[in-house]
PDB file of C-alpha atoms and ligand atoms in Angstrom:
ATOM      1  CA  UNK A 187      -5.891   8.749   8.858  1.00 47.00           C
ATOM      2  CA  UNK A 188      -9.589   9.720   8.086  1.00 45.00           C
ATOM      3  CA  UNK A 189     -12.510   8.941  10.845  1.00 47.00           C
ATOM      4  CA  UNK A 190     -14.460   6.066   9.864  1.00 46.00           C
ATOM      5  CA  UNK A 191     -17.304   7.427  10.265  1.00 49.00           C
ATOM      6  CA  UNK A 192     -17.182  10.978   8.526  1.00 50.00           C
ATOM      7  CA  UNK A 193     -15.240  10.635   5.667  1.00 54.00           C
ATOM      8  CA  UNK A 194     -16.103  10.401   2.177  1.00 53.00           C
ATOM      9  CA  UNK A 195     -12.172   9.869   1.519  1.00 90.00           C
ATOM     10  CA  UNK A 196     -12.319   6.521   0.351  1.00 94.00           C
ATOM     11  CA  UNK A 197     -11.720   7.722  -2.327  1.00 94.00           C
ATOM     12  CA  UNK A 198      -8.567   9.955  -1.540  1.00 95.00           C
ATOM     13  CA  UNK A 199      -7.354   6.815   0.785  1.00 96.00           C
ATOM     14  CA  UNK A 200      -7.630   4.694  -3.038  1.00 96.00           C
ATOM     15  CA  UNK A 201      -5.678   7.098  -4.436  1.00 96.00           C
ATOM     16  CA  UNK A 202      -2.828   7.207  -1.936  1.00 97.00           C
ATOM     17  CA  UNK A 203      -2.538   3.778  -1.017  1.00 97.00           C
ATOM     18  CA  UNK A 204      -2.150   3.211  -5.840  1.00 97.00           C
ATOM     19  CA  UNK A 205       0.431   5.475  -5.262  1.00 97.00           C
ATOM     20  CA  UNK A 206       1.962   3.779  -2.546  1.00 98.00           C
ATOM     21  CA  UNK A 207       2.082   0.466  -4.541  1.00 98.00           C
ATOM     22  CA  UNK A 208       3.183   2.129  -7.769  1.00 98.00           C
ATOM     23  CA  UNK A 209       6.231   3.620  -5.650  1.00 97.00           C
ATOM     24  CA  UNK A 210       7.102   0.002  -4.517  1.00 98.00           C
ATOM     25  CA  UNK A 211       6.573  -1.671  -8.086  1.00 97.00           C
ATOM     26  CA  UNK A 212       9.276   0.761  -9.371  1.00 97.00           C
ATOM     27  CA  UNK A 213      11.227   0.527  -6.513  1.00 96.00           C
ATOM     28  CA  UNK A 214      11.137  -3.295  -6.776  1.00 96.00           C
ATOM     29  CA  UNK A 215      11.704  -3.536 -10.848  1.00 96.00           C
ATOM     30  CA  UNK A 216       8.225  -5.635 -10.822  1.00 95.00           C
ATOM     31  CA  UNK A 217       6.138  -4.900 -13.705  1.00 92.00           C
ATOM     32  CA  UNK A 218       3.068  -7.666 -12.832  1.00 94.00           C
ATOM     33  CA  UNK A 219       0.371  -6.806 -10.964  1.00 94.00           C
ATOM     34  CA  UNK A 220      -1.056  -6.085  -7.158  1.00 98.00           C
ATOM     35  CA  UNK A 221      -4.277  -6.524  -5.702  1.00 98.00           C
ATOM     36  CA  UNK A 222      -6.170  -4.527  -3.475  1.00 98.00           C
ATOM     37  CA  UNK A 223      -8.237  -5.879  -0.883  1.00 98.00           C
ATOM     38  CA  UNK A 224     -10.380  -3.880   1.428  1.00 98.00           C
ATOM     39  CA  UNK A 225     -10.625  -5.516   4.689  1.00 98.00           C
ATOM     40  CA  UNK A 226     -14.357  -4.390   5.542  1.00 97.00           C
ATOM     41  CA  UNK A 227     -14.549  -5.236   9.666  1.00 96.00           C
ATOM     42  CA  UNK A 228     -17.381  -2.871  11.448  1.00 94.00           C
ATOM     43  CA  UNK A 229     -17.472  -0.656   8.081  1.00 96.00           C
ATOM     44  CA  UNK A 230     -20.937  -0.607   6.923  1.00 95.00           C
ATOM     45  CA  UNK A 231     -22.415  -2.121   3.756  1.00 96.00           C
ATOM     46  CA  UNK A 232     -22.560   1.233   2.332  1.00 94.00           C
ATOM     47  CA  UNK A 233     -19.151   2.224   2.794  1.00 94.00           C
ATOM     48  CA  UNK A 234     -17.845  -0.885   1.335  1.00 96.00           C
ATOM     49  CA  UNK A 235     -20.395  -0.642  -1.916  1.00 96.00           C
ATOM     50  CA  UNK A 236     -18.619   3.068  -2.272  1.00 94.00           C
ATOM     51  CA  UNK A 237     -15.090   1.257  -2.336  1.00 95.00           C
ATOM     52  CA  UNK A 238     -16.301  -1.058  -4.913  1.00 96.00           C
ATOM     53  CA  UNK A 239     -18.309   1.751  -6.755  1.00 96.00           C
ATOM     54  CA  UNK A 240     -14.564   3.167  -7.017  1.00 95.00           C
ATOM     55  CA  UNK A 241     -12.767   0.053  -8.778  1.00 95.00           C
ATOM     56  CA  UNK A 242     -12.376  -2.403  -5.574  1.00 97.00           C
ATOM     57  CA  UNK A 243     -12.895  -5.623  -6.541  1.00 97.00           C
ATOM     58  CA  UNK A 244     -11.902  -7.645  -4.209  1.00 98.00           C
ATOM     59  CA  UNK A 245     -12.842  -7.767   0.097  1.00 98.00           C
ATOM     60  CA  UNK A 246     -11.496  -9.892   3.074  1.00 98.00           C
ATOM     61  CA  UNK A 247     -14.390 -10.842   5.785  1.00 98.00           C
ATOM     62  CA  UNK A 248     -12.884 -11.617   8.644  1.00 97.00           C
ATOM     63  CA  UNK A 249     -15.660 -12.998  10.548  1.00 97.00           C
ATOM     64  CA  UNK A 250     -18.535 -15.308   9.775  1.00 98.00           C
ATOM     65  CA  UNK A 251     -21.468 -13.667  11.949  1.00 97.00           C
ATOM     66  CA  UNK A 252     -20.331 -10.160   9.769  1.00 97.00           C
ATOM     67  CA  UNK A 253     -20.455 -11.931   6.413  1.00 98.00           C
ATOM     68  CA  UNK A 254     -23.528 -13.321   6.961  1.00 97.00           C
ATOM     69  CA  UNK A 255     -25.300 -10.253   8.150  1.00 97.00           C
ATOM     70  CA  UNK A 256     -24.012  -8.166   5.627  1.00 97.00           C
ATOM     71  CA  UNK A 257     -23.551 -10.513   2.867  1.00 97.00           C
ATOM     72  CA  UNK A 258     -26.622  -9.454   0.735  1.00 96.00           C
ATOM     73  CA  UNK A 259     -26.291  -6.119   1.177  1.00 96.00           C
ATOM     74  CA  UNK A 260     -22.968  -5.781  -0.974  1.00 97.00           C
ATOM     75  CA  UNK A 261     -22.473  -4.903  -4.490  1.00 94.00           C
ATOM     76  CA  UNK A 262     -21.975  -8.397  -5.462  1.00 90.00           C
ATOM     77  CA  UNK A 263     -21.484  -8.303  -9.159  1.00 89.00           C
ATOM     78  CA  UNK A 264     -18.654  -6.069  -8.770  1.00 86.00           C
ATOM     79  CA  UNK A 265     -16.500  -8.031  -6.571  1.00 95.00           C
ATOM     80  CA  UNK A 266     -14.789 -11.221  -5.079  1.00 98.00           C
ATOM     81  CA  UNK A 267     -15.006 -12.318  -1.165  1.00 98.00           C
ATOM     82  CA  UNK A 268     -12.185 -13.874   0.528  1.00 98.00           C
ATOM     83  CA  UNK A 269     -12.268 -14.964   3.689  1.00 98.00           C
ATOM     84  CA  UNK A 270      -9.578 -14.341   6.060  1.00 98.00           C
ATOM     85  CA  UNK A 271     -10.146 -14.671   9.946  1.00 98.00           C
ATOM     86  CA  UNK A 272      -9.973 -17.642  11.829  1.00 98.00           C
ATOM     87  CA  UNK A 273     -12.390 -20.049  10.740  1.00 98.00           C
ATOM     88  CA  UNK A 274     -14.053 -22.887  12.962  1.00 98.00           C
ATOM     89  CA  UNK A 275     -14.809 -26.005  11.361  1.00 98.00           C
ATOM     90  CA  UNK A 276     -18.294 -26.172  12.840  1.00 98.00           C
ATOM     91  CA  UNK A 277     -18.950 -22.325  10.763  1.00 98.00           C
ATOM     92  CA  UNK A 278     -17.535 -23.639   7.570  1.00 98.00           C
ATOM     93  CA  UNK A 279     -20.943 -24.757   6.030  1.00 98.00           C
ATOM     94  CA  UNK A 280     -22.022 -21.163   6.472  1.00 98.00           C
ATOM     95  CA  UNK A 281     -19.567 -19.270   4.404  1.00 98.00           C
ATOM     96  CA  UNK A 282     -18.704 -21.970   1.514  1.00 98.00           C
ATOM     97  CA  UNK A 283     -21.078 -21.082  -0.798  1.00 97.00           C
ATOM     98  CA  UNK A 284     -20.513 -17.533  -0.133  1.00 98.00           C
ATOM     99  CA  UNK A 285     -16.957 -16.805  -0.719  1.00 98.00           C
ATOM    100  CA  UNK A 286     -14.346 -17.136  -3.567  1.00 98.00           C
ATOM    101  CA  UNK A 287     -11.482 -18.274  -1.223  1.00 98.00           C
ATOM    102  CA  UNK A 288     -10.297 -18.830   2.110  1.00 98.00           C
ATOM    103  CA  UNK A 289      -7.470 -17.295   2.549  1.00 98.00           C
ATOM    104  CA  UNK A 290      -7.247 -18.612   6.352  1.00 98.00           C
ATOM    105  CA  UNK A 291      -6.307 -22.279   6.152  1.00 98.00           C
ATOM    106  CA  UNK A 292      -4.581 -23.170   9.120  1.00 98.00           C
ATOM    107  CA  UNK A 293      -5.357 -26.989   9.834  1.00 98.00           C
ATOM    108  CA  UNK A 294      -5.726 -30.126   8.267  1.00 98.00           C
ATOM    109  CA  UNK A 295      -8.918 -30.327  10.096  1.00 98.00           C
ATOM    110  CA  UNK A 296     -10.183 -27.441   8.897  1.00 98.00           C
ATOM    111  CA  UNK A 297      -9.332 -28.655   5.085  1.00 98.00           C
ATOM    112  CA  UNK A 298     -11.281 -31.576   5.596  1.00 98.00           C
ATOM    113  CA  UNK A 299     -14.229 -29.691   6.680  1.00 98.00           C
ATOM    114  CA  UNK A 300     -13.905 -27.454   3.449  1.00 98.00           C
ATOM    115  CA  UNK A 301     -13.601 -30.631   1.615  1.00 98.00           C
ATOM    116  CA  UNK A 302     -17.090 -32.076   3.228  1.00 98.00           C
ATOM    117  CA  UNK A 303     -18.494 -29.063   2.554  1.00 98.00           C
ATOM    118  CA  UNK A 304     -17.812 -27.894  -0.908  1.00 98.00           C
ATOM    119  CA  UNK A 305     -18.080 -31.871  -2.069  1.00 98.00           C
ATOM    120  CA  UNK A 306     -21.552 -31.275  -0.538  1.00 98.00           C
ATOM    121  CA  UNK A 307     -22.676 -28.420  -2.596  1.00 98.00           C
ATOM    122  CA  UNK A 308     -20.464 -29.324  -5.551  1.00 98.00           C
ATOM    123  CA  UNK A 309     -18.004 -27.241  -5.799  1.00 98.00           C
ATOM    124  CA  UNK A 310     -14.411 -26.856  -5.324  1.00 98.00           C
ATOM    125  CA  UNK A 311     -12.472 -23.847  -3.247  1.00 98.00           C
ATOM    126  CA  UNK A 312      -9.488 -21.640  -4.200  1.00 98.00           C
ATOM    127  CA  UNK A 313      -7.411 -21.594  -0.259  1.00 98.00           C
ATOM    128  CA  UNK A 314      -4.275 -19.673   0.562  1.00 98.00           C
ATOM    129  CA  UNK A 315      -1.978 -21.776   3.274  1.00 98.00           C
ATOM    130  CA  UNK A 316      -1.842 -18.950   6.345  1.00 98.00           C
ATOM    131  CA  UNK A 317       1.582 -18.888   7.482  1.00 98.00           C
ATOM    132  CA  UNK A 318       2.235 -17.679  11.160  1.00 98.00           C
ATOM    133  CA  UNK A 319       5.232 -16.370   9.632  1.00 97.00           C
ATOM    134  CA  UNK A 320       6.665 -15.179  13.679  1.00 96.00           C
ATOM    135  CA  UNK A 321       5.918 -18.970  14.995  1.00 96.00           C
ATOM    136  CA  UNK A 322       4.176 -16.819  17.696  1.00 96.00           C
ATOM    137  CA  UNK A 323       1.952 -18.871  19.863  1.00 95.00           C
ATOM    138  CA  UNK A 324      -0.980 -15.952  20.032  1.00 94.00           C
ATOM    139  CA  UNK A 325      -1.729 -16.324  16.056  1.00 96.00           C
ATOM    140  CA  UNK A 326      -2.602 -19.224  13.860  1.00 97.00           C
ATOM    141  CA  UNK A 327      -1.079 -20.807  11.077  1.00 98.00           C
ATOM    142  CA  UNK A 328       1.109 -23.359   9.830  1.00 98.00           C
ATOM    143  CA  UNK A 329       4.850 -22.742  10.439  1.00 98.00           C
ATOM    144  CA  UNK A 330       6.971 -21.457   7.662  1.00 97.00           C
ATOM    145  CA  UNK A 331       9.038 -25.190   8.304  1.00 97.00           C
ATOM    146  CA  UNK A 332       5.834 -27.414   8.192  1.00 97.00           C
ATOM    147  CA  UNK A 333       4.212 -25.574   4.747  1.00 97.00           C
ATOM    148  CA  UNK A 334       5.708 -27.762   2.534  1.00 96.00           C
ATOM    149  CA  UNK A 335       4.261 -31.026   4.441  1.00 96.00           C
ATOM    150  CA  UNK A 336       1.503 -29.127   4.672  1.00 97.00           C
ATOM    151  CA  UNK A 337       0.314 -28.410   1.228  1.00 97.00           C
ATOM    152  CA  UNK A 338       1.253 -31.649   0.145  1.00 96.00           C
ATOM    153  CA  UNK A 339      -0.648 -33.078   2.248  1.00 97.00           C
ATOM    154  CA  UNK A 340      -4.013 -30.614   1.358  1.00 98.00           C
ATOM    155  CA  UNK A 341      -2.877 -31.133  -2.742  1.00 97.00           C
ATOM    156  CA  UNK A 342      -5.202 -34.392  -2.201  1.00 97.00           C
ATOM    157  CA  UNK A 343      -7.961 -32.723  -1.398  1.00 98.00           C
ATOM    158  CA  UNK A 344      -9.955 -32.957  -4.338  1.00 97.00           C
ATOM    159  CA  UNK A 345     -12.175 -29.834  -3.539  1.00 98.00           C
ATOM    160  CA  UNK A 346      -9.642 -27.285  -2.481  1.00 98.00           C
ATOM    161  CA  UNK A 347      -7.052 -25.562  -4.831  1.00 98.00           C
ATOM    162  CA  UNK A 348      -4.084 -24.149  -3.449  1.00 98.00           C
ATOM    163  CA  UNK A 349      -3.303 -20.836  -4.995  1.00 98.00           C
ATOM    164  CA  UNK A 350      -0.277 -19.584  -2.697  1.00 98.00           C
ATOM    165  CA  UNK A 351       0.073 -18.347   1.074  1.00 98.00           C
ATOM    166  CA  UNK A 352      -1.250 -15.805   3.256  1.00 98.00           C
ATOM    167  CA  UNK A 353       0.982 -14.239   5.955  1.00 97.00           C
ATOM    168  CA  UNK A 354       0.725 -13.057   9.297  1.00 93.00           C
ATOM    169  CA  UNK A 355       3.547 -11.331  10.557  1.00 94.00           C
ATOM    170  CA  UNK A 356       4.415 -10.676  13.756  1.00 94.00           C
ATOM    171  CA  UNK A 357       3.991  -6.123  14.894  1.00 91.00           C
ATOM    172  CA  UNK A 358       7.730  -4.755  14.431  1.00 87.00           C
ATOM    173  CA  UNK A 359       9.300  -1.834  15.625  1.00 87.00           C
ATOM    174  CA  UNK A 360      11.748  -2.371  12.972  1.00 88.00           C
ATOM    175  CA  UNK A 361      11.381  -1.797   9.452  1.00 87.00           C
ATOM    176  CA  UNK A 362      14.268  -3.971   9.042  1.00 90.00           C
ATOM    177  CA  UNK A 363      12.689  -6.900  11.167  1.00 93.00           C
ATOM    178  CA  UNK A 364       9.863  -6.930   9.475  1.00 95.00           C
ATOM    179  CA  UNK A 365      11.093  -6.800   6.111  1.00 95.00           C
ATOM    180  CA  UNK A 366      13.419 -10.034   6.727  1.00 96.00           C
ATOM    181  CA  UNK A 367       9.404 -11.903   7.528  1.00 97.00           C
ATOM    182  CA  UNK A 368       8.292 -10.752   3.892  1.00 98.00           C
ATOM    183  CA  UNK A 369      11.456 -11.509   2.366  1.00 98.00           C
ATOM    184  CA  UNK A 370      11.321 -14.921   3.997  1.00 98.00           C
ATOM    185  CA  UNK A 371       7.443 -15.415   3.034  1.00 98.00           C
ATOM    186  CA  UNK A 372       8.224 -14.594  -0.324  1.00 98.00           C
ATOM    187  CA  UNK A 373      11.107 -17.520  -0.390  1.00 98.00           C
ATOM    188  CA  UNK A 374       8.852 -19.630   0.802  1.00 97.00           C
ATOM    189  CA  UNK A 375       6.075 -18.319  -1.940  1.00 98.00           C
ATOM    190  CA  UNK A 376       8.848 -19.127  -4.555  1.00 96.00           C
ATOM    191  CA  UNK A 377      10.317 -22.325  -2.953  1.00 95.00           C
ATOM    192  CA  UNK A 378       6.630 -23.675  -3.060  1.00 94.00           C
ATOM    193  CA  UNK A 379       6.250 -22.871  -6.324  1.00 93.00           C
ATOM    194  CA  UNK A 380       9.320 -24.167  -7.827  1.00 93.00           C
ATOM    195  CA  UNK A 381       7.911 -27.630  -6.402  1.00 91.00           C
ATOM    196  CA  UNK A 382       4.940 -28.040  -9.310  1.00 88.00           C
ATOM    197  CA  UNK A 383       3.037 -30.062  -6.962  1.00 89.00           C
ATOM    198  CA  UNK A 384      -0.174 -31.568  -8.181  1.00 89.00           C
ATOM    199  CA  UNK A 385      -3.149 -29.513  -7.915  1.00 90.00           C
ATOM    200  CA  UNK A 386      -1.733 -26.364  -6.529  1.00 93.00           C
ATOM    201  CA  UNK A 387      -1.047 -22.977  -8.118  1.00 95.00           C
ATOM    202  CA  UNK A 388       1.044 -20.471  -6.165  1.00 97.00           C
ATOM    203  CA  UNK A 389      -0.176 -17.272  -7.808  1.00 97.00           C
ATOM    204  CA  UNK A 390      -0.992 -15.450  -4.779  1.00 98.00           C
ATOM    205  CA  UNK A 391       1.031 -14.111  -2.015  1.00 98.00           C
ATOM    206  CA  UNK A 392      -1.007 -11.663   0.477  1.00 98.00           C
ATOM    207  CA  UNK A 393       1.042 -10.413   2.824  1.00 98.00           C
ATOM    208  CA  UNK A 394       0.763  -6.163   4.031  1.00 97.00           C
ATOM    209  CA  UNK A 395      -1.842  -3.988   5.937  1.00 97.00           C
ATOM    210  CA  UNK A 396      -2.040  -0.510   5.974  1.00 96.00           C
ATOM    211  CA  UNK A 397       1.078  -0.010   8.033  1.00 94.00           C
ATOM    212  CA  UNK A 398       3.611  -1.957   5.661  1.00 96.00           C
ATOM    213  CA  UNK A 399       1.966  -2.119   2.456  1.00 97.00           C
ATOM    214  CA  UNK A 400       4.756  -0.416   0.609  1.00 97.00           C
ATOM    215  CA  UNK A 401       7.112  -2.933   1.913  1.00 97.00           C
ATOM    216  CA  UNK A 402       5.011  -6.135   1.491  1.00 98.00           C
ATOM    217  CA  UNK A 403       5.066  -5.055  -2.460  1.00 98.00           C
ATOM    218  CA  UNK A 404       8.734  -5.033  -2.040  1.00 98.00           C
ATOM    219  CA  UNK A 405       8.969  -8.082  -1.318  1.00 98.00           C
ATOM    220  CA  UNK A 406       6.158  -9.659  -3.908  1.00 98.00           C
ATOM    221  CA  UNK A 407       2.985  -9.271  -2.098  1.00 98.00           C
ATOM    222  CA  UNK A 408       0.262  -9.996  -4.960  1.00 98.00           C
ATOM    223  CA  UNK A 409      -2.463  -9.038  -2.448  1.00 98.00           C
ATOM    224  CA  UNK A 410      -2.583  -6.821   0.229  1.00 98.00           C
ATOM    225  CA  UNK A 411      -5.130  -6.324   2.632  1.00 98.00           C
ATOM    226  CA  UNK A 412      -5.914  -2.850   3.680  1.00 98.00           C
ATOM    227  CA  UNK A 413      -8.557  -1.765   6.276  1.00 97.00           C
ATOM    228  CA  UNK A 414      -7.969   1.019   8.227  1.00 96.00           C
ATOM    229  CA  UNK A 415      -5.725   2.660   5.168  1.00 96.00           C
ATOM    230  CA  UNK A 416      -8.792   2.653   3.172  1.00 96.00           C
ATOM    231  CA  UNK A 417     -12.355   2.797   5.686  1.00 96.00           C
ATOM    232  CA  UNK A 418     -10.259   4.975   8.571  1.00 93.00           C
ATOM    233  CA  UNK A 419      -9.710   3.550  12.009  1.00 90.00           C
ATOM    234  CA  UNK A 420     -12.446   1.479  13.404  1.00 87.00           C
ATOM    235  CA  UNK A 421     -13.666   1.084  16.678  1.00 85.00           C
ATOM    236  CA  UNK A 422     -11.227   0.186  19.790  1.00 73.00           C
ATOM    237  CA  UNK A 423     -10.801  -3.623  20.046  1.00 59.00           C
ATOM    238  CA  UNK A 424     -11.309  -4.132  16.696  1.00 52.00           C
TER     239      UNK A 424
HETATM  240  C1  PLP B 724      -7.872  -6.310  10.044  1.00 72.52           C
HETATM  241  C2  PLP B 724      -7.072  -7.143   9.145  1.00 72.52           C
HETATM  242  C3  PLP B 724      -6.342  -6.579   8.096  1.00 72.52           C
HETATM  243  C4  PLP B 724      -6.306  -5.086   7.814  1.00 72.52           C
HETATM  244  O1  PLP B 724      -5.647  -4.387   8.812  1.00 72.52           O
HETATM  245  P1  PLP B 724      -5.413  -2.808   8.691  1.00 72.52           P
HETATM  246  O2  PLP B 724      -4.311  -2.532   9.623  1.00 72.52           O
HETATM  247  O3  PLP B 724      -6.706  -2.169   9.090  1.00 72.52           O
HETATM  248  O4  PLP B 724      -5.088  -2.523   7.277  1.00 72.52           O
HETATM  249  C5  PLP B 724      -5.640  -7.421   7.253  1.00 72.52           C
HETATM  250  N1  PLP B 724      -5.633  -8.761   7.433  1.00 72.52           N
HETATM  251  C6  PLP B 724      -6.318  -9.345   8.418  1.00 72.52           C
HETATM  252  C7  PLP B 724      -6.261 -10.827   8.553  1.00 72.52           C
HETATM  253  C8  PLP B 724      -7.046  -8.552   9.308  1.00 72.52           C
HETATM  254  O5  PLP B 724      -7.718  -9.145  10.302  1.00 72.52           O
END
């Protein structure tokens, strides 16, 4: 993997990782198409414009403070912002008119607040339902069992769209464990979208990182959210 700090291998990293995905589309017999989103946490402003300077067009903030500061310094016009940490209902008036999605709904709570908010500035917001796809206590995110009460329940929300789910998977040692997670997420994806419920659109399943990319893709991952793959490893404790 390339220092973060060094490298000019963005580029290089871009190329590997659309190999990488090409590999698993084949593999896979899909023929639609995969996103790439660089997850930009302690990378500089700079570094991110270069990934968008190289055909990114799409990045996942993970933290509000971080958007905020480096929100005007990226190559806007080129790009869509999703956010996808853990978001605090009392931060969500920050970030709404700032991002394309969130990517990070985890509570009824906090889908009111987007509601207040984006009714507030008039306008509506595209959210992915963030599935704690382990059940494991340490992470958020709805339950793969409770999803379906849960979107119907955030389908009245007259500001938020649904588009699909995000997943959080719990670290295997097993390619085999971890596989059975993103073939159950994408089950769920499907299950979810077989349902036509009113006012949500599953057309986006992000699911992968840098170390299971290739197997997200697989399994139907129509986002993946790379950060260390791309930018090189960041800081300790990050
Ligand atoms: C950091 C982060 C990623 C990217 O992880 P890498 O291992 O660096 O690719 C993806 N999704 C979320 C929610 C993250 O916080």
């Amino acid at each position: 993997m390339m220092e973060n700090q060094s490298g000019p291998n963005v580029e290089e990293n871009l190329a590997i990782i659309r190999k990488n995905i090409a590999h698993a589309m084949e593999k896979s017999g899909r023929s639609d198409s995969v996103r790439i989103m660089a997850v930009t946490k302690t990378v500089s402003p700079e570094r991110v414009n270069q990934a968008l300077a190289l055909g990114i067009d799409l990045i996942g903030e993970n933290r509000v403070q971080e958007l905020i500061e480096k929100y005007d310094s990226y190559d806007r016009k080129k790009c869509e912002i999703h956010f996808i940490g853990h978001l605090q209902t009392n931060k969500v008036k920050y970030i709404v008119d700032k991002v394309d999605m969130i990517e990070s709904l985890d509570s009824i709570r906090l889908a009111e607040e987007i509601e207040r908010q984006c009714k507030r500035i008039g306008r509506t917001m595209k959210v992915l339902v963030q599935v704690n796809a382990g059940r494991e206590e340490s992470k958020y995110g709805v339950y793969p069992e409770d999803v379906p009460g849960f979107m119907e329940k955030v389908s009245y929300f007259p500001h938020l769209r649904v588009q699909g789910l995000m997943a959080v998977v719990p670290k295997c040692k097993e390619y085999a464990e971890i596989c059975k997670y993103f073939m159950n997420m994408n089950h769920l994806f499907l299950d979810s979208r077989l349902k036509n419920i009113d006012n949500i659109n599953m057309v986006c399943l992000s699911m992968g990182m840098t170390n299971d990319y290739g197997l997200a893709v697989e399994n139907g991952a129509t986002i993946i959210r790379i950060g260390r793959g791309l930018f090189g490893e960041r800081p300790k404790a990050l």
